[in-house]
PDB file of C-alpha atoms in Angstrom:
ATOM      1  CA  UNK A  10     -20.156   7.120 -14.559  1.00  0.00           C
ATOM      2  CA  UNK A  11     -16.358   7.358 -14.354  1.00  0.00           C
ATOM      3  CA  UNK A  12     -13.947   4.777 -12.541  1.00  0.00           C
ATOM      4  CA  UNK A  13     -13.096   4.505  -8.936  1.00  0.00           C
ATOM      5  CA  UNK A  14     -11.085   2.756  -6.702  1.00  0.00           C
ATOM      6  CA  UNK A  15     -12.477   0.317  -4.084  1.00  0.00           C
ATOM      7  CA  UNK A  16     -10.173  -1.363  -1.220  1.00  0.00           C
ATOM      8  CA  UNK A  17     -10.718  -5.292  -0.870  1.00  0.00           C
ATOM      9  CA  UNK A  18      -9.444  -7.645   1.469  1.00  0.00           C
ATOM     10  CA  UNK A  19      -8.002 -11.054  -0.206  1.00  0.00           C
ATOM     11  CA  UNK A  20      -6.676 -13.260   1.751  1.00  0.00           C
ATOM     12  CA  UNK A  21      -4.558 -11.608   4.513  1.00  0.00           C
ATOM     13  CA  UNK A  22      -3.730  -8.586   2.277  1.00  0.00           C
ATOM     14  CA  UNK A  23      -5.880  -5.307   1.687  1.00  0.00           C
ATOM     15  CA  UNK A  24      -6.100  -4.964  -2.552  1.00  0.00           C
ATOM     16  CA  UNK A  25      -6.430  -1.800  -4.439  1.00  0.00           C
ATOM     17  CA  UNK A  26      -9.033  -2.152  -7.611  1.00  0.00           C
ATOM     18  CA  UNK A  27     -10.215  -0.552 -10.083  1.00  0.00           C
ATOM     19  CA  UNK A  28     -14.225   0.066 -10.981  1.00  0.00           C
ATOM     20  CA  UNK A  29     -14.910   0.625 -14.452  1.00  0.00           C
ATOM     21  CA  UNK A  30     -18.499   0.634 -15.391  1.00  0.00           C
ATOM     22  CA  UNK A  31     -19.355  -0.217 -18.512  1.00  0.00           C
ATOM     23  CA  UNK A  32     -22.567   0.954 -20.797  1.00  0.00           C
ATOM     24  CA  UNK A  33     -23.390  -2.669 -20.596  1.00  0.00           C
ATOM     25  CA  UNK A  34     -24.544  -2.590 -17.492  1.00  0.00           C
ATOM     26  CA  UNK A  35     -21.503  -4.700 -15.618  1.00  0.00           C
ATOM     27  CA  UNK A  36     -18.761  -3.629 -14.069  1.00  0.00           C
ATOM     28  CA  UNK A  37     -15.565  -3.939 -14.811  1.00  0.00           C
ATOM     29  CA  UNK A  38     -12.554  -4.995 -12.348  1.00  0.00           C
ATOM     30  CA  UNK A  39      -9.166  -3.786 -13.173  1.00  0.00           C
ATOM     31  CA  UNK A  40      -6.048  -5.167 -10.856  1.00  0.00           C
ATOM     32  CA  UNK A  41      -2.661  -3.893 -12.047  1.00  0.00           C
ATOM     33  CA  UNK A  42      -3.510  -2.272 -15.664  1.00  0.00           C
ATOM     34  CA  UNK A  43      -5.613  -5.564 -16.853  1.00  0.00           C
ATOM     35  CA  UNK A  44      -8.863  -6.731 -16.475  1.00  0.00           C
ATOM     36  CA  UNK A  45      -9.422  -9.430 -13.894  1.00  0.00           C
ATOM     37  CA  UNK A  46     -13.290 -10.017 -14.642  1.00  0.00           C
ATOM     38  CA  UNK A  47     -16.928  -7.920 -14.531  1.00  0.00           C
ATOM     39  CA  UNK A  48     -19.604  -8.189 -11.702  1.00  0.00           C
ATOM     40  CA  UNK A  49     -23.224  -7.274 -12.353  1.00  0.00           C
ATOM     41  CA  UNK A  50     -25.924  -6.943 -10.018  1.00  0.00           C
ATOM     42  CA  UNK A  51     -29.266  -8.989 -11.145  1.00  0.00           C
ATOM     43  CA  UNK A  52     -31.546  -7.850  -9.079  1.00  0.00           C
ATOM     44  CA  UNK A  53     -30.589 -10.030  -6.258  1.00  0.00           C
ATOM     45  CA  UNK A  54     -27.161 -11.082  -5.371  1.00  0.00           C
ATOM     46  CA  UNK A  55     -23.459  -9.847  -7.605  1.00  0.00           C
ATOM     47  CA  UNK A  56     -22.726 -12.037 -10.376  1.00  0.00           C
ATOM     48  CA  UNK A  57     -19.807 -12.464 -12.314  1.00  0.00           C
ATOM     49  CA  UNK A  58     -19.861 -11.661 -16.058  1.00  0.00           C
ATOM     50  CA  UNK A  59     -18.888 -14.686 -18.140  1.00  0.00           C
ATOM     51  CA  UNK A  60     -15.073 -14.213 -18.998  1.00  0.00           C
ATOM     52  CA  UNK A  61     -16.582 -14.592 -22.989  1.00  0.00           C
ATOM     53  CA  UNK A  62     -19.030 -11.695 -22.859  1.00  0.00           C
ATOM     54  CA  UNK A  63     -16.466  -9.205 -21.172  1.00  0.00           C
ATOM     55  CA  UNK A  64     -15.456  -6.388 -23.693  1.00  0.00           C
ATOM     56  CA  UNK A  65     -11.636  -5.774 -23.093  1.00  0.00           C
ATOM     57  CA  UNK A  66     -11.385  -2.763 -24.993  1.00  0.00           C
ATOM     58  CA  UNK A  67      -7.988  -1.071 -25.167  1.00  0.00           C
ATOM     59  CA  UNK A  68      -7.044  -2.661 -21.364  1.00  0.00           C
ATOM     60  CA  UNK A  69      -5.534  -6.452 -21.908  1.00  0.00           C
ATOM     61  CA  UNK A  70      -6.953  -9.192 -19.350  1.00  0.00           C
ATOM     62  CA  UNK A  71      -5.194  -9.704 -16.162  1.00  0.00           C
ATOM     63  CA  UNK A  72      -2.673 -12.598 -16.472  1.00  0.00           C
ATOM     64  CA  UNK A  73      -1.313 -14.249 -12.791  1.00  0.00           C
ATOM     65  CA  UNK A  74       2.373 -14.033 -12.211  1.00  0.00           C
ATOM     66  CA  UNK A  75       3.512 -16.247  -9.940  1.00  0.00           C
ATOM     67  CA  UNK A  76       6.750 -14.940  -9.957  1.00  0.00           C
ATOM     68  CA  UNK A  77       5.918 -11.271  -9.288  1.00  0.00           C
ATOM     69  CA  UNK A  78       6.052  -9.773  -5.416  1.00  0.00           C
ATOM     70  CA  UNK A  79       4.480  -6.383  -6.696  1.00  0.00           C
ATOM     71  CA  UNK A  80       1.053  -7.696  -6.274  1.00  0.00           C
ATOM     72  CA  UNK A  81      -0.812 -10.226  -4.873  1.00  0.00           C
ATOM     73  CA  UNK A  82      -2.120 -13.367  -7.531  1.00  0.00           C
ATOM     74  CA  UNK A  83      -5.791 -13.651  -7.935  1.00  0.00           C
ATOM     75  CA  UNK A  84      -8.815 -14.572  -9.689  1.00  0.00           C
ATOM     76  CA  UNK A  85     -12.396 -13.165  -9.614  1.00  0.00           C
ATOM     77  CA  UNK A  86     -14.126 -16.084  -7.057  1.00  0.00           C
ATOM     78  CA  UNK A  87     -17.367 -15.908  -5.726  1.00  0.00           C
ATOM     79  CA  UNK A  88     -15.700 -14.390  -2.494  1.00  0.00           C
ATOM     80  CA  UNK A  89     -14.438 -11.730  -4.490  1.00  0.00           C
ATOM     81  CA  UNK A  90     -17.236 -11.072  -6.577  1.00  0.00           C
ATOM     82  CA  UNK A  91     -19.583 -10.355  -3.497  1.00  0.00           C
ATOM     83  CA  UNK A  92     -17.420  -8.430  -1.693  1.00  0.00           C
ATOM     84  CA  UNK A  93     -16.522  -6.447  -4.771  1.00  0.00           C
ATOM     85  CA  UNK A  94     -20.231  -6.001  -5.156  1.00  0.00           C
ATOM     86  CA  UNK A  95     -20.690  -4.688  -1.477  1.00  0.00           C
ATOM     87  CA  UNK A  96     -17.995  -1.912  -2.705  1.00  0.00           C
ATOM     88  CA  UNK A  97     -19.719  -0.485  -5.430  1.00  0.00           C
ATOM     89  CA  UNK A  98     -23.072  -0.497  -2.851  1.00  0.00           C
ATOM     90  CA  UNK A  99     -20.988   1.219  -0.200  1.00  0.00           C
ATOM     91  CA  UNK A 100     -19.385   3.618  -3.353  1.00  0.00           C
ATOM     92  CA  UNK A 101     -23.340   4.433  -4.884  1.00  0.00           C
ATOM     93  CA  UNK A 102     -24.495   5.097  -1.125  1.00  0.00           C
ATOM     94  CA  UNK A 103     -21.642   7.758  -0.675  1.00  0.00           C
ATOM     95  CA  UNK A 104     -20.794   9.173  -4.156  1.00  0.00           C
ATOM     96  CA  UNK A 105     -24.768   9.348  -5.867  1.00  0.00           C
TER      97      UNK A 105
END
């Protein structure tokens, strides 16, 4: 499956990411070139991929800067993580 772009609200602010599935079976979430975490769906609910197990690759993690205005500083929270999830659902239903 190639990558795709999903549109996420965080906080106030609509956020462009990244999808990048991964033959392990997660999902990868890129924000600005690096790698803010992976979701995985377990049958259930979206989980997020222990930081440890996540394969980087050639792409470098995502690292906050507080002092940037480019682009919004976050993390991959449980918020995130489900509503990240309901964008790949929403992706699948259209694109498979």
């Amino acid at each position: 499956m190639e990558p795709f772009n999903i549109k996420i609200k965080n906080a106030k602010k609509e956020i462009t990411l990244t999808i990048l599935p991964d033959d392990k079976g997660y999902f990868k979430v890129i924000y600005f070139g690096g790698i803010l975490g992976a979701v995985y769906f377990d049958g259930h609910n979206w989980e997020q991929v222990p930081p440890a197990d996540v394969i980087a690759g050639d792409l470098p993690m995502y690292e906050q800067d507080p002092a940037s205005d480019d682009h919004e500083d976050i993390s991959l929270s449980e918020y995130l993580v489900e509503g990240v999830g309901r964008e790949i659902d929403l992706y699948h239903e259209e694109h498979i």
